GROMACS .gro file of C-alpha atoms in nm:
model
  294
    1UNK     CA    1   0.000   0.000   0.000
    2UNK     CA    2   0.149   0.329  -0.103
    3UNK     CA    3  -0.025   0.678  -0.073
    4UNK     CA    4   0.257   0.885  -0.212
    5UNK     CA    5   0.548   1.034  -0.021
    6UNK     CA    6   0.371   1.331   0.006
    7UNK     CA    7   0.065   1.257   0.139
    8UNK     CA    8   0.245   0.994   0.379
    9UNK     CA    9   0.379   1.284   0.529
   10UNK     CA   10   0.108   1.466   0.584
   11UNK     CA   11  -0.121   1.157   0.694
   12UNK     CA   12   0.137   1.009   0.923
   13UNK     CA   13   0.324   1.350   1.027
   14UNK     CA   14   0.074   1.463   1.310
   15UNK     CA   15  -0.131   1.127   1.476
   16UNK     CA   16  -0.304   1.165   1.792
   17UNK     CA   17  -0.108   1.006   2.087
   18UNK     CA   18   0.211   1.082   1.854
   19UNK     CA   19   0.510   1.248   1.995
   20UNK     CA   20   0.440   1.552   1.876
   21UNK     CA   21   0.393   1.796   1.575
   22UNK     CA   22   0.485   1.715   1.240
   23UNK     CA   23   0.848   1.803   1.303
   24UNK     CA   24   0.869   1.492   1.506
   25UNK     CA   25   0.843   1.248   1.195
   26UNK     CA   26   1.201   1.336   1.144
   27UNK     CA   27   1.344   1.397   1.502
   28UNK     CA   28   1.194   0.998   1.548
   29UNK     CA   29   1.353   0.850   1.241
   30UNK     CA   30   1.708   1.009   1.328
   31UNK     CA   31   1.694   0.826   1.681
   32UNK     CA   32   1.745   0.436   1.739
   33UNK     CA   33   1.481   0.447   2.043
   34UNK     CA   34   1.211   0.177   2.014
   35UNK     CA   35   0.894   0.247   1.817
   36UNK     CA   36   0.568   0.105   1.864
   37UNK     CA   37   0.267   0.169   1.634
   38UNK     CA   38  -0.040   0.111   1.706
   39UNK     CA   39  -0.394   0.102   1.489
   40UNK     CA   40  -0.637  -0.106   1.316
   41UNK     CA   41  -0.513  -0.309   1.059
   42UNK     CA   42  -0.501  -0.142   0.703
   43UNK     CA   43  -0.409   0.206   0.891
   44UNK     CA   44  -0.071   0.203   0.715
   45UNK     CA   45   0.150   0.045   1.035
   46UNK     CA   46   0.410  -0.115   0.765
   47UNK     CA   47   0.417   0.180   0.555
   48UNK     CA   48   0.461   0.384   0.852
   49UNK     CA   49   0.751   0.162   0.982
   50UNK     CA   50   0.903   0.145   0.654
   51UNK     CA   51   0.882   0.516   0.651
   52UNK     CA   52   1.008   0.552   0.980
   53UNK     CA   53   1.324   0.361   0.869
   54UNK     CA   54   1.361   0.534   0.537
   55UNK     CA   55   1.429   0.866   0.657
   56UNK     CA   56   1.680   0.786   0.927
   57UNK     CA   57   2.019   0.739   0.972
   58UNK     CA   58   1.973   0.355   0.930
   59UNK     CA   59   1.845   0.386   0.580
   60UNK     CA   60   2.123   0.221   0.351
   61UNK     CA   61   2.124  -0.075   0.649
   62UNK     CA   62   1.889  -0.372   0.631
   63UNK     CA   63   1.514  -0.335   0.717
   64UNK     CA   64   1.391  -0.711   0.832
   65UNK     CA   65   1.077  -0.794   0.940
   66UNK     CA   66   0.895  -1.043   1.173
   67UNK     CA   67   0.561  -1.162   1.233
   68UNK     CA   68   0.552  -1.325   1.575
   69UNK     CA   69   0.215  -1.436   1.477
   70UNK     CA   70   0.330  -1.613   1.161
   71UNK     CA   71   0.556  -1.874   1.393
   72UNK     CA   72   0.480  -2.154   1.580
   73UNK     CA   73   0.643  -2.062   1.980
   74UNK     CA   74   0.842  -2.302   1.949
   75UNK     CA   75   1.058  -2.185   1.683
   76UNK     CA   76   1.049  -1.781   1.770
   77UNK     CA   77   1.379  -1.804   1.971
   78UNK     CA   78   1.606  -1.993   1.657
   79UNK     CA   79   1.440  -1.748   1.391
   80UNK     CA   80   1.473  -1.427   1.612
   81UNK     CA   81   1.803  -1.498   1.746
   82UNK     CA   82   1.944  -1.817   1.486
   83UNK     CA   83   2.110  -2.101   1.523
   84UNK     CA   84   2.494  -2.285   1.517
   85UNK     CA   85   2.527  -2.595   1.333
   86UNK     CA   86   2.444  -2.896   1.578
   87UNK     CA   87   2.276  -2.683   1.783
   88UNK     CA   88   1.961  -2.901   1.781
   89UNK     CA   89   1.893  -3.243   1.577
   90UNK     CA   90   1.868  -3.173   1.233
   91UNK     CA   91   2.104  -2.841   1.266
   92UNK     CA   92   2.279  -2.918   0.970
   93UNK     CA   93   2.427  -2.566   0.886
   94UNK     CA   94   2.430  -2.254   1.081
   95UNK     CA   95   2.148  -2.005   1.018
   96UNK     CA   96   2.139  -1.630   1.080
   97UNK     CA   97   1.844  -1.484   1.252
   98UNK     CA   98   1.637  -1.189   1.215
   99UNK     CA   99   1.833  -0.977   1.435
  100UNK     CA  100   2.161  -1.058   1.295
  101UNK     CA  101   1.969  -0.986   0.919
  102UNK     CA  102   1.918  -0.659   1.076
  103UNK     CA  103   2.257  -0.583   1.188
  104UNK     CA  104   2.288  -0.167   1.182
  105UNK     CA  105   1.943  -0.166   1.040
  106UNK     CA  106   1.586  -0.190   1.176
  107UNK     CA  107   1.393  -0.493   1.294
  108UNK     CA  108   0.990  -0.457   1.218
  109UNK     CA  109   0.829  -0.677   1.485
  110UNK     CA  110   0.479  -0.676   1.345
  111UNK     CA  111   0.144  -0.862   1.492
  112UNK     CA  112   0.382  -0.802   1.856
  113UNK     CA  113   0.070  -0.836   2.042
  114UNK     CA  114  -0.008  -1.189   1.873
  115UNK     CA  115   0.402  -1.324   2.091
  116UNK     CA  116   0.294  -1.605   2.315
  117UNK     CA  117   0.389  -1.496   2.647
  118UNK     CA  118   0.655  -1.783   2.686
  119UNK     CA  119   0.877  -1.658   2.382
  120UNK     CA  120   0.796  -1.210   2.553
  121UNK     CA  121   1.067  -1.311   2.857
  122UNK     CA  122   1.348  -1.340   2.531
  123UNK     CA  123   1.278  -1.030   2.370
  124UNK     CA  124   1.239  -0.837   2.636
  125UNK     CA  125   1.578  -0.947   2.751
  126UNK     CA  126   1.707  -0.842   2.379
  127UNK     CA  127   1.596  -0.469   2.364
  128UNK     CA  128   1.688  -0.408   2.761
  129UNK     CA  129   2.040  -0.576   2.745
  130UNK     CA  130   2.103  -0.519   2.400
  131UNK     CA  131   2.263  -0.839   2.347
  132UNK     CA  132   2.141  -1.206   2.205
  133UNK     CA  133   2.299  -1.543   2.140
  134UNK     CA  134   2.260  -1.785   1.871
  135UNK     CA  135   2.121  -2.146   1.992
  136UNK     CA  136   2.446  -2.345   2.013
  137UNK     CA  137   2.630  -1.972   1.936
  138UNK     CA  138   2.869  -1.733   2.187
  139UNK     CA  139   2.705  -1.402   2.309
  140UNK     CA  140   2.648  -1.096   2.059
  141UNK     CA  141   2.589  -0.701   2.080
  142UNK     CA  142   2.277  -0.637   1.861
  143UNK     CA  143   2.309  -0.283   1.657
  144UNK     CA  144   1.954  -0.283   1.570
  145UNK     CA  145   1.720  -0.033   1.579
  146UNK     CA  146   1.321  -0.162   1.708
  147UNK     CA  147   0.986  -0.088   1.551
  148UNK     CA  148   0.696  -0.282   1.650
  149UNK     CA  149   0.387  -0.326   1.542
  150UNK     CA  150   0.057  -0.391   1.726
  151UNK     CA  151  -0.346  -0.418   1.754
  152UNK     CA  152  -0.532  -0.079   1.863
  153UNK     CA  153  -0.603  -0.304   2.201
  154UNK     CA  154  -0.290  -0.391   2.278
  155UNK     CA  155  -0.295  -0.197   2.626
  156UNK     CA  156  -0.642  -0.396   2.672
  157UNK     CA  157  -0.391  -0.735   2.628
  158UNK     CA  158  -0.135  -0.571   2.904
  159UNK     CA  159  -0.483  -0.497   3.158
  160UNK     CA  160  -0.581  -0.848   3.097
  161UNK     CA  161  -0.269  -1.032   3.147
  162UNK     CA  162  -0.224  -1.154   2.763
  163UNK     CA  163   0.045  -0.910   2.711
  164UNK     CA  164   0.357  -0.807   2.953
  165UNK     CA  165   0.362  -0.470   3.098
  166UNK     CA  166   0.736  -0.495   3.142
  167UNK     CA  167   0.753  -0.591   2.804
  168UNK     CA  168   0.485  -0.286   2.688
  169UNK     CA  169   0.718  -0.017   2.849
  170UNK     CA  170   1.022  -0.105   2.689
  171UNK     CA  171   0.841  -0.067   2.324
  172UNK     CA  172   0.684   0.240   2.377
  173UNK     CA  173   0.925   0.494   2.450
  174UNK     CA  174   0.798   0.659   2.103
  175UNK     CA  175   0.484   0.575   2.015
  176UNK     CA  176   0.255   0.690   1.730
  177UNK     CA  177  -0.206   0.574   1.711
  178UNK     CA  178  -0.275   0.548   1.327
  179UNK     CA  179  -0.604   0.689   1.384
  180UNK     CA  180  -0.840   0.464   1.129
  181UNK     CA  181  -0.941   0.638   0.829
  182UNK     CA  182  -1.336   0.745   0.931
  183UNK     CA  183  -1.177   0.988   1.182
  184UNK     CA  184  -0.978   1.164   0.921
  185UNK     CA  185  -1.248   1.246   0.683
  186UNK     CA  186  -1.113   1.576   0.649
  187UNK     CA  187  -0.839   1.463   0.509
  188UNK     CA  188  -0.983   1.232   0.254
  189UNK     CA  189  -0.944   1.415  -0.046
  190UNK     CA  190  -0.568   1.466  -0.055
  191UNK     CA  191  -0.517   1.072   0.041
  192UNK     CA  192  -0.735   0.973  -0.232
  193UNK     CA  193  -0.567   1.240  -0.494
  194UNK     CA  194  -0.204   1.062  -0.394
  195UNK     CA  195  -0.336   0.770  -0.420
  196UNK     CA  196  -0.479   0.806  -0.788
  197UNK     CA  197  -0.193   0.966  -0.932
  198UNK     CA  198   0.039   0.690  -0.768
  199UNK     CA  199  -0.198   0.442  -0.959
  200UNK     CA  200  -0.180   0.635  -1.242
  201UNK     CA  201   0.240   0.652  -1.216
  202UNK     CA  202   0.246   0.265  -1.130
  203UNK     CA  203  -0.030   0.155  -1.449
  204UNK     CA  204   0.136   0.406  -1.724
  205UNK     CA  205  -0.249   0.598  -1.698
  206UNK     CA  206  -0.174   0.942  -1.649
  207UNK     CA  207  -0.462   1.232  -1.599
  208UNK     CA  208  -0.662   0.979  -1.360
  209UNK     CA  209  -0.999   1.158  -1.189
  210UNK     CA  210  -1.233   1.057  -0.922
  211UNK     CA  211  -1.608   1.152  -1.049
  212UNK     CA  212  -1.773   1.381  -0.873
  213UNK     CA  213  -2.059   1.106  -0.827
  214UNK     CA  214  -1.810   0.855  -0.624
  215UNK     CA  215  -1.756   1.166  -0.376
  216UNK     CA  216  -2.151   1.088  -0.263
  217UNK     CA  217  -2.078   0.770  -0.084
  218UNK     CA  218  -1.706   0.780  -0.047
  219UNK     CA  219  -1.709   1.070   0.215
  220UNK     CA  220  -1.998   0.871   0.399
  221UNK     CA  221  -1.827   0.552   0.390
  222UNK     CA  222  -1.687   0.425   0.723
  223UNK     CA  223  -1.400   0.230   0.599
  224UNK     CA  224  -1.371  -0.056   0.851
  225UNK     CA  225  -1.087  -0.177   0.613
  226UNK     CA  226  -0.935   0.194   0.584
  227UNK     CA  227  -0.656   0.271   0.377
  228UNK     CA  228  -0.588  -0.102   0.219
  229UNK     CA  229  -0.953  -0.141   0.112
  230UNK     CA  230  -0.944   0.253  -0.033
  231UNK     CA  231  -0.648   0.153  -0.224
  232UNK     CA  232  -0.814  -0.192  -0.365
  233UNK     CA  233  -1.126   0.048  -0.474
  234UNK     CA  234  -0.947   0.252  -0.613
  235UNK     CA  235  -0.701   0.062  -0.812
  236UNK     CA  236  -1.014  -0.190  -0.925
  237UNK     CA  237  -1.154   0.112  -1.053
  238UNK     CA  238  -0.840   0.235  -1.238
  239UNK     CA  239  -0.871  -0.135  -1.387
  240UNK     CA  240  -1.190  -0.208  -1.517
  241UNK     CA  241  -1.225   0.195  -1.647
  242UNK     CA  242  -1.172   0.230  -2.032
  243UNK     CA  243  -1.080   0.624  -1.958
  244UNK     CA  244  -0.944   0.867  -1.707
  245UNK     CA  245  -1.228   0.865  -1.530
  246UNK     CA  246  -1.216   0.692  -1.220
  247UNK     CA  247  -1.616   0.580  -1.056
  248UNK     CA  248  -1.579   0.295  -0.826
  249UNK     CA  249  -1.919   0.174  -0.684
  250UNK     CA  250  -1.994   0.181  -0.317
  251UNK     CA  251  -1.842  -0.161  -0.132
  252UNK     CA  252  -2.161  -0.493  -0.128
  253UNK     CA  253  -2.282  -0.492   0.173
  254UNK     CA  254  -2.195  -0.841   0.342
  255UNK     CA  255  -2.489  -1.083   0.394
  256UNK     CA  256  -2.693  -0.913   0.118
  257UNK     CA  257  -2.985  -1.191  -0.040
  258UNK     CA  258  -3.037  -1.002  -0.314
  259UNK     CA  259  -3.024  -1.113  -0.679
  260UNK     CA  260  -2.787  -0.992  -0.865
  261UNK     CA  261  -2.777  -0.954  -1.272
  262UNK     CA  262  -2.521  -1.137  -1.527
  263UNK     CA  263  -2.334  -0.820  -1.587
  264UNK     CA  264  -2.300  -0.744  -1.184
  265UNK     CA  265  -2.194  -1.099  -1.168
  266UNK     CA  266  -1.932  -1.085  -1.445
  267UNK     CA  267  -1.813  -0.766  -1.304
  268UNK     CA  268  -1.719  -0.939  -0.968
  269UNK     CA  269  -1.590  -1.237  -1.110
  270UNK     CA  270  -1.361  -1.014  -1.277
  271UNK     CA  271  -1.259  -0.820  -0.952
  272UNK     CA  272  -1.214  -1.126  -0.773
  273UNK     CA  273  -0.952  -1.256  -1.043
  274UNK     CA  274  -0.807  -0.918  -1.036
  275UNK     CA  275  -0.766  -0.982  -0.655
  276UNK     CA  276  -0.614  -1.317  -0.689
  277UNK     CA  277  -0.360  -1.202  -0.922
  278UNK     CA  278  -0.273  -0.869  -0.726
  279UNK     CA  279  -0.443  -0.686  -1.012
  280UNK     CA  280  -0.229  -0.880  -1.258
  281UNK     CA  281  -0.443  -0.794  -1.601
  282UNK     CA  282  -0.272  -1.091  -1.801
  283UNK     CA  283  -0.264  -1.343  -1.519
  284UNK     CA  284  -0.655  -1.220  -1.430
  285UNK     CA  285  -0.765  -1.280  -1.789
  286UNK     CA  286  -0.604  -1.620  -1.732
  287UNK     CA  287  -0.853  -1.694  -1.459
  288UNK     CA  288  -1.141  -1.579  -1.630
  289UNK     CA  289  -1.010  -1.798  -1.961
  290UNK     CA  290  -1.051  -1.537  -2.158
  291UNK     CA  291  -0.748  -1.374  -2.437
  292UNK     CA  292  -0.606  -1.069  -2.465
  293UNK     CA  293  -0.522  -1.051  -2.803
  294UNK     CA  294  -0.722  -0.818  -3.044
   0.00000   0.00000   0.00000
């Protein structure tokens, strides 16, 4: 998800619960203190951490990521720290592990609040002493800057004993709330212009519009997926138009009985190939079994 460097800026620049003014974008990137961002998912957390590491001093280094959520516990210590050869059965060859990837760089712990609370003690340990060892390995300093990633809730998970508070404090010495797009309606407009003309730069369509008749809903919308599903509209859109002229229909409302024609089904079958193939036009036609020639 991109929304231009631009409007990034201007979106991400002054958050409530952020550090402070827009200034402070920059003053956090130049630091190596921990990060935490918070938000509902599709707020732009990645882009923001990716952003975050982009304009600091750590730029030209490594930026590794981790999804806690993505490994099974017992394997979170080996891929976060790695492993010697022989240092378990079936250790064949040494392997490097995320923080060692990230050596000078930044390390994106994202889905934090989905670490079991066994594996917390072990990174907790990492960003107070600064230090980690392989499995099987001798001790290490770790040069690695700390961004991590979690639910809007995740002080609800520290209150109910799902989350460690120790653990909590020691990620949010800077700490930014991506607000969820319904609450920045104001800003709607510019996010939706970036996001067209970086459609239009990425798909060769220059002079891309939003009609005046997809303003109607759009600013009534509540976008519970927020800026992801925006950006699907609007690049679907961009797709199936044969012009400039950009008029994406409202979202289906979920559960809906109602019959639909053959043209409203074709039209979804297409989106849905479009969304298998991450708006891939050849591999969509594909799909669909239909050519592109002619």
């Amino acid at each position: 998800m991109s929304l231009g460097r631009p409007a990034m800026d201007s979106f991400f620049a002054s958050l409530p619960g952020s550090p402070g003014p827009a200034s402070s974008l920059q003053q956090v990137a130049a630091s190596s203190s921990p990060v935490l961002i918070l938000g509902e998912p599709g707020t732009g957390r990645s882009t923001f951490a990716r952003r975050i590491h982009a304009a600091g001093a750590r730029a030209a280094a490594p930026l590794v990521e981790l999804d806690p959520a993505a490994i099974p516990a017992a394997l979170f210590e080996s891929e976060l720290f790695g492993f010697r050869a022989g240092a378990f059965t079936g250790a064949e060859r040494s392997q490097a592990g995320r923080v060692a990837r990230a050596e000078g760089g930044t390390l994106v712990l994202d889905h934090v609040e989905e670490l079991p609370l066994s594996s917390q003690p072990k990174l907790l340990r990492l960003l107070a002493e600064r230090r980690y060892a392989p499995l099987g390995g001798s001790e290490a300093v770790a040069d690695v800057r700390f961004v991590a990633i979690g639910a809007h809730d995740l002080v609800s998970r520290v209150e109910r004993g799902l989350f460690r508070p120790d653990l909590y404090f020691r990620l949010e010495v800077l700490t930014f709330i991506l607000p969820p797009l319904r609450e920045r309606a104001a800003e709607l407009e510019e996010i939706v212009a970036a996001m067209v003309l970086d459609l239009g730069e990425r798909f060769a369509r220059p002079g891309l519009e939003l009609a005046p008749s997809a303003w109607t809903w759009m600013k009534r919308y509540g976008w519970p997926g927020n800026l992801r599903q925006l950006r699907n509209l609007l690049e679907r859109a961009l797709l199936l138009a044969d012009g400039p002229l950009l008029d994406p229909p409202p979202p289906a409302e979920s559960g809906s009985g109602a019959p639909i024609s053959i043209g409203e089904a074709e039209r979804r079958a297409i989106v849905a190939a479009l969304d298998s193939s991450r708006g891939h036009q050849g591999k969509a036609a594909a799909l669909l079994g239909i050519s592109r020639k002619g």
